[in-house]
Short mmCIF file of C-alpha atoms and ligand atoms in Angstrom, two decimals:
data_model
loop_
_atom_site.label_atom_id
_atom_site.label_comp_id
_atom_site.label_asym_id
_atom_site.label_seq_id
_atom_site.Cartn_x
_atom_site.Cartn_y
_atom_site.Cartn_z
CA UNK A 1 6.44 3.97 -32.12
CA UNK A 2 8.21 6.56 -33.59
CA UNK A 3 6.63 9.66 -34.50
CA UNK A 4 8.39 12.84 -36.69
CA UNK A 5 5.65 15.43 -37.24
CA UNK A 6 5.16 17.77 -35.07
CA UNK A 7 2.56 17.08 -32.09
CA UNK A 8 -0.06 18.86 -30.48
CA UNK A 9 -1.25 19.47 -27.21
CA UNK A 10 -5.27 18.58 -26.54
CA UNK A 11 -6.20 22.07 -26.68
CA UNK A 12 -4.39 21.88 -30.39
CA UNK A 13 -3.03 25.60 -29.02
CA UNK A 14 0.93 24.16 -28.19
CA UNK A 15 2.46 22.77 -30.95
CA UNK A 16 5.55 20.48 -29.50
CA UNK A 17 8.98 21.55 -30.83
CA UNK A 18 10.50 18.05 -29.57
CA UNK A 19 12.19 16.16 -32.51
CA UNK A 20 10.41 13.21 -31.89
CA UNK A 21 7.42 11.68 -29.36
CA UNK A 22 8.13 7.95 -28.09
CA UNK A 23 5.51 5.90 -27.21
CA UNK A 24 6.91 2.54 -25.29
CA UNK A 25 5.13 -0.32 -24.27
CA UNK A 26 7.54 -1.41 -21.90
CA UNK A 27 9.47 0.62 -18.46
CA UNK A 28 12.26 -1.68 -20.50
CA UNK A 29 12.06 0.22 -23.62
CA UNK A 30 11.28 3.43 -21.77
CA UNK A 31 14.66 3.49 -20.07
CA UNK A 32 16.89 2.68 -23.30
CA UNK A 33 15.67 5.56 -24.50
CA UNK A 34 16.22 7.26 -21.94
CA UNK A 35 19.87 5.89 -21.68
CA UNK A 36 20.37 7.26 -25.49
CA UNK A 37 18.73 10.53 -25.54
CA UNK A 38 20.84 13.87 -25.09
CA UNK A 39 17.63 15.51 -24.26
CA UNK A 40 14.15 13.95 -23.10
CA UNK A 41 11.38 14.84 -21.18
CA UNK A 42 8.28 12.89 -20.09
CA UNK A 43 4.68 13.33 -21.63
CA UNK A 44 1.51 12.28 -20.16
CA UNK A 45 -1.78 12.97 -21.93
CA UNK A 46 -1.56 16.04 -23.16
CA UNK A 47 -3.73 17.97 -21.69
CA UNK A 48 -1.62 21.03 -19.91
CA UNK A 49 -2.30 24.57 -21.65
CA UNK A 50 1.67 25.70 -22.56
CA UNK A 51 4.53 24.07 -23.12
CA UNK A 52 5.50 23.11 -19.74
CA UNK A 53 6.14 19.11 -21.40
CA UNK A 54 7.89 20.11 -24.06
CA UNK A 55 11.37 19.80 -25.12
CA UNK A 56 13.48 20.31 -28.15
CA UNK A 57 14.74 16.08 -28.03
CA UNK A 58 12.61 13.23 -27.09
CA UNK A 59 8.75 13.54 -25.98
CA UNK A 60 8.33 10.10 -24.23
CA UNK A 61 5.37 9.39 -23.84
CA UNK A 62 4.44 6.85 -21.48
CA UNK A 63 0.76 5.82 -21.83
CA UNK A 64 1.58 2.62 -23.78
CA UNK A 65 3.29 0.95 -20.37
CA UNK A 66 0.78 -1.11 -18.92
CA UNK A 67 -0.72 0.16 -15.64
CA UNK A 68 0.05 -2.80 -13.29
CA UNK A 69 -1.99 -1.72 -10.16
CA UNK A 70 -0.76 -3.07 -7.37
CA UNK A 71 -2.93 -2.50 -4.16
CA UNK A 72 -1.11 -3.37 -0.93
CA UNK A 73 -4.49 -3.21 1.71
CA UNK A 74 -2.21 -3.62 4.87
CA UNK A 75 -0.29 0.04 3.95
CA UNK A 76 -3.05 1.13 2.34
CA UNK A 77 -1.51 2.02 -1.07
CA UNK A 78 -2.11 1.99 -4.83
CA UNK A 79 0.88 1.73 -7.07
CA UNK A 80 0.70 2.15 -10.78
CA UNK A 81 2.06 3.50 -14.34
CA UNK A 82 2.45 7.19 -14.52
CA UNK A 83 1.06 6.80 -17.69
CA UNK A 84 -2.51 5.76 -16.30
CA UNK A 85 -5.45 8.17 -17.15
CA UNK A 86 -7.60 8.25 -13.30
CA UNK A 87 -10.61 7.03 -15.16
CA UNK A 88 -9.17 4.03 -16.31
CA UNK A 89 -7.68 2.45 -12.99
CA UNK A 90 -10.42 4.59 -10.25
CA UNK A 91 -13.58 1.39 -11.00
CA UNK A 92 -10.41 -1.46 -10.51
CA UNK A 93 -9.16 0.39 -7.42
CA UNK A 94 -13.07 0.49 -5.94
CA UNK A 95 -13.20 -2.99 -7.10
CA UNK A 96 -10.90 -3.83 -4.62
CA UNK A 97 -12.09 -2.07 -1.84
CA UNK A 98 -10.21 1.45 -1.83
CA UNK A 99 -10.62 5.10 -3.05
CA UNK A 100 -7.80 8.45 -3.79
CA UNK A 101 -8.81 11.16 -1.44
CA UNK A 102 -9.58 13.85 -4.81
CA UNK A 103 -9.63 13.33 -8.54
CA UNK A 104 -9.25 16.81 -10.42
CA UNK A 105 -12.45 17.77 -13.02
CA UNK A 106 -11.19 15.71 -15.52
CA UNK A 107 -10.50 11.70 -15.35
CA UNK A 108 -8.90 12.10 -18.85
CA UNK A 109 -5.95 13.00 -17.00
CA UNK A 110 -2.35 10.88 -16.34
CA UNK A 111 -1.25 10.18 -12.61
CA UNK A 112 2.25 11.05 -13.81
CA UNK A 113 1.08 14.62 -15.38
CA UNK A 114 -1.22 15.43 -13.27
CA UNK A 115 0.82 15.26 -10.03
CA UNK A 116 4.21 16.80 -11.73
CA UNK A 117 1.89 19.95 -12.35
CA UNK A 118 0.10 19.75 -8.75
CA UNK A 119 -3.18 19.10 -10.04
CA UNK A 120 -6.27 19.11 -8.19
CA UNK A 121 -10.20 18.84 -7.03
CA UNK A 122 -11.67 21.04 -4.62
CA UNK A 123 -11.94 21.02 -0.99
CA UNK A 124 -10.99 22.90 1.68
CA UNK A 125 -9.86 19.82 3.55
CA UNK A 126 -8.30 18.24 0.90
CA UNK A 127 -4.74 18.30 -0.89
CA UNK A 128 -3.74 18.33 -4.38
CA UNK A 129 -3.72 15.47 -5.90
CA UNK A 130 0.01 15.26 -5.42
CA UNK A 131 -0.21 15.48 -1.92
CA UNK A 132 -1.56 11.42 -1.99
CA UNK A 133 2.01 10.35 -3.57
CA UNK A 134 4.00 8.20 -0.96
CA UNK A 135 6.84 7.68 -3.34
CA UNK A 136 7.93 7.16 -7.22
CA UNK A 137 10.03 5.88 -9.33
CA UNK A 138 12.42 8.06 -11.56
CA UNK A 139 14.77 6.99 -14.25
CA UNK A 140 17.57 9.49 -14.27
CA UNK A 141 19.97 10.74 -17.58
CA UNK A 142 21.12 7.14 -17.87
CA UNK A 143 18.35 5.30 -17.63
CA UNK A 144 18.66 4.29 -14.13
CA UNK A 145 15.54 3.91 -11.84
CA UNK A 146 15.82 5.06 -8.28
CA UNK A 147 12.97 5.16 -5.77
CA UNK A 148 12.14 8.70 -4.02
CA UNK A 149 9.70 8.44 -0.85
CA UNK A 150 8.62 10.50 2.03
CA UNK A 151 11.63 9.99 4.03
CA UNK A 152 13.98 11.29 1.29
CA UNK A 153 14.73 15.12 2.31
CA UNK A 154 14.29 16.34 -1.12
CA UNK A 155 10.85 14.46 -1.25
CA UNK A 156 9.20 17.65 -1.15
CA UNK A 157 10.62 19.21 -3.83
CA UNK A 158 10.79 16.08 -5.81
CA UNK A 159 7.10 15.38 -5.92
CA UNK A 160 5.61 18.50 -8.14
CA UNK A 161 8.86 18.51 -10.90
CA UNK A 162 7.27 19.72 -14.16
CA UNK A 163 8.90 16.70 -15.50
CA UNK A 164 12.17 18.65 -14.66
CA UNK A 165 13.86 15.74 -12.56
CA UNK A 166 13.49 12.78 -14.78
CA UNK A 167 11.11 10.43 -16.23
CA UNK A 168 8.48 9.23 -13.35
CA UNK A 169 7.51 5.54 -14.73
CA UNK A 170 5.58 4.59 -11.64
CA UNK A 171 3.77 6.29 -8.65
CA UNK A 172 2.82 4.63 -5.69
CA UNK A 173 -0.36 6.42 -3.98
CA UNK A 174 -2.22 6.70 -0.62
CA UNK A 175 -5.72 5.22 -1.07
CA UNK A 176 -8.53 5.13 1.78
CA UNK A 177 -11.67 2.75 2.46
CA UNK A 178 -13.22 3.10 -0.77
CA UNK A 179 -16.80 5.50 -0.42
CA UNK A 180 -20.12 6.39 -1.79
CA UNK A 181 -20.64 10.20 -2.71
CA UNK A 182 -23.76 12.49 -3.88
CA UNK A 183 -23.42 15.55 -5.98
CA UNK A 184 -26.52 18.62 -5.04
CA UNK A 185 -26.67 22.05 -7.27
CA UNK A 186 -27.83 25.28 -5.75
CA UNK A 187 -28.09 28.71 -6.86
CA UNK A 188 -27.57 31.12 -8.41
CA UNK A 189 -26.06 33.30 -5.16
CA UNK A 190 -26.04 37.23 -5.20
CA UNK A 191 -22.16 38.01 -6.36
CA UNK A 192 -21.63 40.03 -2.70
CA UNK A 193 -23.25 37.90 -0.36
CA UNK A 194 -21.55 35.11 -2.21
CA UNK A 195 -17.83 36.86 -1.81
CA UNK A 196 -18.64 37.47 2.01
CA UNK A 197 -19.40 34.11 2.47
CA UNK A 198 -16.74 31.95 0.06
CA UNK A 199 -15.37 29.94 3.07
CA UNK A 200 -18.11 29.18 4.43
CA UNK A 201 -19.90 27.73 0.89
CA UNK A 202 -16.88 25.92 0.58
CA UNK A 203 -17.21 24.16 3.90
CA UNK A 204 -20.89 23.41 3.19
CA UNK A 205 -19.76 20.25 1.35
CA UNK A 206 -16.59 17.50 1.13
CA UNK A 207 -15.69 19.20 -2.55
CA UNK A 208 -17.40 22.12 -3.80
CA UNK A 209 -17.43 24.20 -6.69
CA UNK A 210 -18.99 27.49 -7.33
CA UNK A 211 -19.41 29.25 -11.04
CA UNK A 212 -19.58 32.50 -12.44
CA UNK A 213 -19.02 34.67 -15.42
CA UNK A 214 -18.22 38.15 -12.98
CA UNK A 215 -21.60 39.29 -13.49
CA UNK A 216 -24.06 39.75 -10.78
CA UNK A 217 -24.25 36.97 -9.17
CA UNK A 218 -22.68 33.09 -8.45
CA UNK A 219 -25.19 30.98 -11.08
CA UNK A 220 -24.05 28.05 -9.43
CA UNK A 221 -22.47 25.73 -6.68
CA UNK A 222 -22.22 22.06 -7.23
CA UNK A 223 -21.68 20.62 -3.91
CA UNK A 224 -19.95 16.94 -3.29
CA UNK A 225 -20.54 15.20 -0.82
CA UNK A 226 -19.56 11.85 1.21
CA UNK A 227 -22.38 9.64 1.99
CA UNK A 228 -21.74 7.60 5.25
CA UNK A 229 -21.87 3.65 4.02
CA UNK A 230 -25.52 2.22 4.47
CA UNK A 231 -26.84 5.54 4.02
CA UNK A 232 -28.57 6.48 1.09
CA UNK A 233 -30.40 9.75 2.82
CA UNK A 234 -27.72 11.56 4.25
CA UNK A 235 -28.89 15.09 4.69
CA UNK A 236 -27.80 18.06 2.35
CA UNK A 237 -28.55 21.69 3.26
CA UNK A 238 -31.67 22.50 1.83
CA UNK A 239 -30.05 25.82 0.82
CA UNK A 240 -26.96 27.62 0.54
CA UNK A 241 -26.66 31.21 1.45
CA UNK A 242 -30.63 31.35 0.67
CA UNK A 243 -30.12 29.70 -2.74
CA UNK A 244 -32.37 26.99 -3.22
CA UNK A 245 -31.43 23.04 -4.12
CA UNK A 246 -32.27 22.67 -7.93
CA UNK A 247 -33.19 19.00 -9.11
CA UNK A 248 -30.14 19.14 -10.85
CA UNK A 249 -29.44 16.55 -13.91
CA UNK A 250 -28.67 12.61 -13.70
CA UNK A 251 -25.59 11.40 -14.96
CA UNK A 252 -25.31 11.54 -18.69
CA UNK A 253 -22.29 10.71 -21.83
CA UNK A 254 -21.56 14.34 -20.90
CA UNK A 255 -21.57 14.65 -16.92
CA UNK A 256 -21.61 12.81 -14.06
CA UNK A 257 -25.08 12.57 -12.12
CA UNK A 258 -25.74 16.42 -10.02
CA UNK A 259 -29.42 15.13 -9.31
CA UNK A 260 -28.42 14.14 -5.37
CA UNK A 261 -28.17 9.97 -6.25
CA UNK A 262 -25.83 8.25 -4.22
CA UNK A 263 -22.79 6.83 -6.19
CA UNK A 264 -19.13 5.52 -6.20
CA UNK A 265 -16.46 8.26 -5.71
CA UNK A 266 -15.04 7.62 -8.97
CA UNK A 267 -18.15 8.55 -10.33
CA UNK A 268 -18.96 11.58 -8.44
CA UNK A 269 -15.82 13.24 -7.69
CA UNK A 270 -14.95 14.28 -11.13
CA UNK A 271 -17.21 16.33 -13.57
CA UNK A 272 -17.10 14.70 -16.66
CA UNK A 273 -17.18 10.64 -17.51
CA UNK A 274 -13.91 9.31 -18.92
CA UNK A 275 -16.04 8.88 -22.27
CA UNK A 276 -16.77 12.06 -22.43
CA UNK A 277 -15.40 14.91 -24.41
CA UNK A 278 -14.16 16.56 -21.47
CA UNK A 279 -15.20 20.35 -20.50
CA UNK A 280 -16.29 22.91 -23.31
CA UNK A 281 -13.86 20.72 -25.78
CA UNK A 282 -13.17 23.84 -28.06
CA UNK A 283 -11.62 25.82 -24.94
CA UNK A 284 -8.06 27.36 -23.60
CA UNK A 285 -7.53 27.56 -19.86
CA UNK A 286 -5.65 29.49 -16.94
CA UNK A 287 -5.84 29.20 -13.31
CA UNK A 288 -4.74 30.90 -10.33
CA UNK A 289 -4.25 30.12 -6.97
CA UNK A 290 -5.22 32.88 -3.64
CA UNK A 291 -4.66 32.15 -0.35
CA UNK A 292 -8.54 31.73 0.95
CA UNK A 293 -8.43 34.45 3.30
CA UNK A 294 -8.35 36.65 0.35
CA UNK A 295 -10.95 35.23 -1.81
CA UNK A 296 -13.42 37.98 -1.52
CA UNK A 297 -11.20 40.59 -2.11
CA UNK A 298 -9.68 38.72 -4.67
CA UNK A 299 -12.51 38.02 -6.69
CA UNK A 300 -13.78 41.64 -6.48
CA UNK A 301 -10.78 42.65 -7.93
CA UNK A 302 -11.42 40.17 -10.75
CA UNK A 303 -14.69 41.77 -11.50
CA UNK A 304 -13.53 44.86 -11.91
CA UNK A 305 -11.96 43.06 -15.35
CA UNK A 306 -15.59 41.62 -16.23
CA UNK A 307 -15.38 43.58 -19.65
CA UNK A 308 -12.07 42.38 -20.84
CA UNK A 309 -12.83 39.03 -19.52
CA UNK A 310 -16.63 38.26 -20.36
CA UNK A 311 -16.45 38.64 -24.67
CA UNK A 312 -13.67 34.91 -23.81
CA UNK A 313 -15.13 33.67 -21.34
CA UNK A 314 -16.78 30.03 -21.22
CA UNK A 315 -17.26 30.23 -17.43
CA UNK A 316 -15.02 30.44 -14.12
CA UNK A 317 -14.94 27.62 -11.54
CA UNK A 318 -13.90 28.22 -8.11
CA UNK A 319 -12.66 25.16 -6.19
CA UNK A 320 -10.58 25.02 -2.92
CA UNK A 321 -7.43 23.50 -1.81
CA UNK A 322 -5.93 22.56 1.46
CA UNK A 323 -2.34 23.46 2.20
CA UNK A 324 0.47 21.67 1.87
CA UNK A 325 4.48 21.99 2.18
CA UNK A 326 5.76 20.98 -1.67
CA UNK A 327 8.30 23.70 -2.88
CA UNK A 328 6.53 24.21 -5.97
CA UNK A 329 2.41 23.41 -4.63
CA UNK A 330 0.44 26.62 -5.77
CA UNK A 331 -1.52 25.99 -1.88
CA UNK A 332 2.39 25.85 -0.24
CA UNK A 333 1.74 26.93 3.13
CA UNK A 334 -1.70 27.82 3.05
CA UNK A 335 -4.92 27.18 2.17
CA UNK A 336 -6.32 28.58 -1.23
CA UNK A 337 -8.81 29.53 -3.54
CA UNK A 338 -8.46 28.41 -6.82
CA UNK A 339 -9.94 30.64 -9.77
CA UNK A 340 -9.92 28.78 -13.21
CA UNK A 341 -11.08 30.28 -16.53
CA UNK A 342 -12.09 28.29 -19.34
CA UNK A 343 -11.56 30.88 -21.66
CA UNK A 344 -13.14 30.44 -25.62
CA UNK A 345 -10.50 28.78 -27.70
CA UNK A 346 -9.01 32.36 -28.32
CA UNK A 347 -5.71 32.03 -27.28
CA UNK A 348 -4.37 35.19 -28.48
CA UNK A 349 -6.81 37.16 -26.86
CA UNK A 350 -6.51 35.10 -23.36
CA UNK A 351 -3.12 36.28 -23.94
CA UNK A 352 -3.56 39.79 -23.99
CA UNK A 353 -5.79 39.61 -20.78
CA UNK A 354 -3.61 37.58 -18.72
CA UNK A 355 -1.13 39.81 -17.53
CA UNK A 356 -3.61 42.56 -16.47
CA UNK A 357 -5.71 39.57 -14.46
CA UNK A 358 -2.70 38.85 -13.27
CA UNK A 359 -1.90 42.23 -11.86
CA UNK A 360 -5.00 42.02 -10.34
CA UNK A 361 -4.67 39.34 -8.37
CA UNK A 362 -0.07 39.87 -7.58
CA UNK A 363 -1.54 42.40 -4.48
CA UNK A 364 -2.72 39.04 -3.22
CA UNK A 365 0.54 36.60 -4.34
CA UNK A 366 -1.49 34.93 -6.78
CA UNK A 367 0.19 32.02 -7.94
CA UNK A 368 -0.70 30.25 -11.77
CA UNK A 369 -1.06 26.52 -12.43
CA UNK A 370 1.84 25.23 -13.77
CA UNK A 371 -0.34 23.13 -16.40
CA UNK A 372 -1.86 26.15 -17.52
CA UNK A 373 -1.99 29.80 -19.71
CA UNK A 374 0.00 32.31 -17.80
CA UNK A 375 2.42 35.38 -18.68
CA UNK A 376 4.28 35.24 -15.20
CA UNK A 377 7.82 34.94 -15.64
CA UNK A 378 10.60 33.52 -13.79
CA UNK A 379 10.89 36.87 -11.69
CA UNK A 380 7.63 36.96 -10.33
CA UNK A 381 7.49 32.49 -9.52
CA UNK A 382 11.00 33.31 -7.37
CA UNK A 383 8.68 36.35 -5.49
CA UNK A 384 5.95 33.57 -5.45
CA UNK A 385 7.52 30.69 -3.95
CA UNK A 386 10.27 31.08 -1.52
CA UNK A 387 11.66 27.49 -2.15
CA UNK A 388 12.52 28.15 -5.56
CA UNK A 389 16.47 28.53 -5.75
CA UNK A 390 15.95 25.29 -3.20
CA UNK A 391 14.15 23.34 -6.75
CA UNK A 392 16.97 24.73 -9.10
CA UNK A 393 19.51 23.37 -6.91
CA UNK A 394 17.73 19.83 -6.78
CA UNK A 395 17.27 20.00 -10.57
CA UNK A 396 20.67 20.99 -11.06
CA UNK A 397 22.09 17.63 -8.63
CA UNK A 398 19.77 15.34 -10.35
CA UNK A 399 20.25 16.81 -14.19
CA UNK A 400 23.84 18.29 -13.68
CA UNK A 401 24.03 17.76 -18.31
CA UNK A 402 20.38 19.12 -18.46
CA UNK A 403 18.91 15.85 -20.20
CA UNK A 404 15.15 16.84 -18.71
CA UNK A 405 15.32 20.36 -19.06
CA UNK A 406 12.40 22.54 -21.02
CA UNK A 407 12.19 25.85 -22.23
CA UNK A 408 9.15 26.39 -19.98
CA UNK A 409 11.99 25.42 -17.07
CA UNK A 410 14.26 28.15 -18.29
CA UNK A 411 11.73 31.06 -18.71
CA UNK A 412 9.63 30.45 -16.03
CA UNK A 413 11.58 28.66 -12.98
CA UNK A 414 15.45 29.97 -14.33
CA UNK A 415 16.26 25.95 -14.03
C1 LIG B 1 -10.43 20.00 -19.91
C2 LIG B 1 -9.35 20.10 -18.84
C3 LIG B 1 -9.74 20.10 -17.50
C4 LIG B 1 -8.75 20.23 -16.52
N1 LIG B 1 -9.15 20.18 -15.20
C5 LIG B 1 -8.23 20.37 -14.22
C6 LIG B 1 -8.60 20.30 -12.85
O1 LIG B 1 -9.73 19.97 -12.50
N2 LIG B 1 -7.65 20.60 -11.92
C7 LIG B 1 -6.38 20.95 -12.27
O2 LIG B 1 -5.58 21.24 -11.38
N3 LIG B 1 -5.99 20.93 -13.55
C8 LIG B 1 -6.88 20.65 -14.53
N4 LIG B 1 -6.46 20.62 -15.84
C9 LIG B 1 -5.03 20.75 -16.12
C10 LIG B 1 -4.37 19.37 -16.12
O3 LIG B 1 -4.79 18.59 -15.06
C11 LIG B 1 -2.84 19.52 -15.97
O4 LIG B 1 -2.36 20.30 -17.00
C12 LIG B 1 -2.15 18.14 -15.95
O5 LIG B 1 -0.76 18.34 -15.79
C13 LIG B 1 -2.40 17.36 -17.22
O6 LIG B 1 -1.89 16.06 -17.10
P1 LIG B 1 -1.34 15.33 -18.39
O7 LIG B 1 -1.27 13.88 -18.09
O8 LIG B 1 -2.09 15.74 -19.59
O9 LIG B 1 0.16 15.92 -18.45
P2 LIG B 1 0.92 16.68 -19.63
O10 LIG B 1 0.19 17.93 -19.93
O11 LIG B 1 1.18 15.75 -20.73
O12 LIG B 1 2.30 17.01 -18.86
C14 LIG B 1 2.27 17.85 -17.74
C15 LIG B 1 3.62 17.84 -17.03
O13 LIG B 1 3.86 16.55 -16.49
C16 LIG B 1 5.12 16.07 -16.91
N5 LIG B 1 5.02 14.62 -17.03
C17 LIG B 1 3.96 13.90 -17.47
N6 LIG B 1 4.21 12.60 -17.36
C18 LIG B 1 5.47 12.49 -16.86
C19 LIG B 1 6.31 11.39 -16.51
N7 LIG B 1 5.90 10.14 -16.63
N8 LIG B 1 7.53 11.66 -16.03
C20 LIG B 1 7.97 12.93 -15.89
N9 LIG B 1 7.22 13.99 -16.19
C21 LIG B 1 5.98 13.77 -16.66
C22 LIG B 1 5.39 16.76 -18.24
O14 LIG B 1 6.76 16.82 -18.53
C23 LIG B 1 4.81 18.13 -17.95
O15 LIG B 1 5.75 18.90 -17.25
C24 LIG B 1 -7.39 20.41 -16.85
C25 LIG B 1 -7.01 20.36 -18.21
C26 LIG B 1 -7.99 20.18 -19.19
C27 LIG B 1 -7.58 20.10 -20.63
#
């Protein structure tokens, strides 16, 4: 259980300064340590870009606790370990007759990580993936558990906490009907009639995703969509912006089936199998977040970057994300674009970019992922989220001895 070298993130680009990483087995166990730690933060599984779960005490990491998925059908609700990766509880949640509204790219991914951070899909109608938490459970700087829900009036700030507010140990979910989905690939798109048009592709499907390396053109857009039960032939646009359907690929140990067959959501919805390894593998990543009405202009702006960026450059997704009202959401009051890189594993030199990208996209209060490479600084975040000094003052009631806080808290949020 006990571990004393030092730890690595998945990327093996953040090494952990903690002094030790915990692994319980039991919320039990989890909470003594809690109870005895001067200085602890929660760890899911790794897979955030910087150091935004580390801290110089206690990693705990809680992927040991059992998952315990309780569905309640009547309030149509999913509760479970934070520690649980999606791809390990989605098949036992269809099993029983229900489905989460997104899953990000990556089913690799803990519940408890992945909504501290605000993780998400795409889809211009749909949330974050933090947006389908109902309520939690928190154990506080001495080990006691309370329960946070919607009705709480810090619930808002509470939900997307960088791990700032405690140590989640279970999240209770909104599930629907559970559904049947199809993935379609078109392309490639003309890069100007594609930056006229970004709404609108994003519209064309439930959760789409376009791809591009800022050259001439959009090579692709992998389009998601809901099939109505007892239909196996819904109908997909035959193009996209004049970009023909490709027969795209069946599902593989690498991806999940693009060829336009019908299946479950779990299966569908995110990119990669939970076998897989996920992504490029050898890869660093950053992310940013414009509101949608900007996109074009946004992205043009980009471009103008395309020789600094390219020579690093795996390939950048574009996804969409509905608004929502969480102090700390990247899409807080409005709809966005989201622009991720998967950069070459060349941190250094992702590095050096960043803060001209950045600059590039401030005209347009472009927000970073919180899971993710970024030089903005805890200047810029106050310009970028209005609700800020609100979150300091909720860590600061919750953490009054600073048990949970980070370094990543200090330089970026001024917690
Ligand atoms: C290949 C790859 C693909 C990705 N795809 C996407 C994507 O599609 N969409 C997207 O938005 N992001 C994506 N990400 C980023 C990723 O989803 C986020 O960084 C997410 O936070 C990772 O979750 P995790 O379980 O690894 O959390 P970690 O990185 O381990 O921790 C993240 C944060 O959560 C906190 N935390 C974790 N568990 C707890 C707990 N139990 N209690 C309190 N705090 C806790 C930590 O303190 C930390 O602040 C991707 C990352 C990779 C490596």
């Amino acid at each position: 259980m006990r571990s004393t070298v030092r730890e690595l993130n998945w990327s093996g680009t953040v090494t952990y300064t903690a002094e030790q990483v915990l692994r319980p087995s039991s919320l039990d166990e989890a909470a003594a340590i809690v109870a005895r730690s001067p200085r602890v933060h929660g760890l899911g599984t790794r897979h955030s870009f910087n150091d935004v779960a580390d801290t110089p005490g206690v990693l705990l990491d809680l992927t040991g606790i059992p998952t315990d998925l309780v569905v309640d059908a009547d309030r149509r609700t999913a509760t479970l370990g934070a520690g649980t990766r999606y791809g390990d509880v989605a098949p036992d949640l269809d099993r029983a007759g229900f489905a989460l509204h997104n899953t990000g790219s990556l089913p690799h991914i803990s519940v408890g990580g992945a909504v501290a951070t605000g993780t998400h899909g795409s889809g211009t109608t749909l949330g974050s993936l933090s947006t389908a938490v109902r309520s939690f459970r928190v154990l506080g700087p001495d080990g006691s558990e309370r329960t946070i829900d919607r009705s709480d009036p810090d619930f808002d700030g509470a939900v997307l906490h960088l791990g700032l507010l405690g140590i989640v140990t279970r999240v209770t979910l909104d599930v629907e009907p559970a559904y049947r989905m199809r993935q379609d690939v078109y392309g490639p798109i003309p890069w100007d009639t594609f930056t006229e048009h970004v709404a609108e592709v994003h519209a064309a499907g439930t959760s789409v995703c376009s791809y591009t390396v800022f050259g001439d053109e959009i090579s692709e857009v992998l389009l998601k969509s809901r099939v109505p039960d007892g239909d196996d032939d819904v109908p997909v646009p035959g193009e996209l912006l004049g970009a023909p359907r490709s027969p795209g690929a069946p599902g593989d140990a690498s991806r999940t089936a693009r060829d336009g067959s019908v299946g479950p959501w779990w299966d569908r919805l995110p990119h990669f199998p939970i076998g897989s390894v996920p992504s490029h593998g050898s890869e660093v990543q950053s992310e940013h977040f414009v509101p949608l009405r900007h996109a074009g202009a946004a992205l043009d702006a980009l471009r103008g970057l395309a020789d600094r960026i390219q020579p690093h450059l795996h390939v950048c997704e574009l996804r969409t994300m509905a608004a929502d009202g969480f102090w700390l959401s990247p899409a807080q009051g409005e709809d966005v674009l989201c622009i991720a890189f998967t950069w070459k594993k060349h941190p250094a030199e992702v590095a050096a970019v960043l803060p001209d990208l950045e600059s590039r996209l401030a005209p347009f209060g472009g927000r970073p992922h919180w899971g993710k490479m970024s030089s903005v600084d805890a200047a810029a975040i106050a310009g970028l989220y209005p609700r800020v000094a609100d979150f300091r003052d909720l860590v600061a009631r919750a953490d009054p001895d600073r048990t949970f806080a980070s370094a990543f808290g200090e330089r970026v949020l001024g917690t």
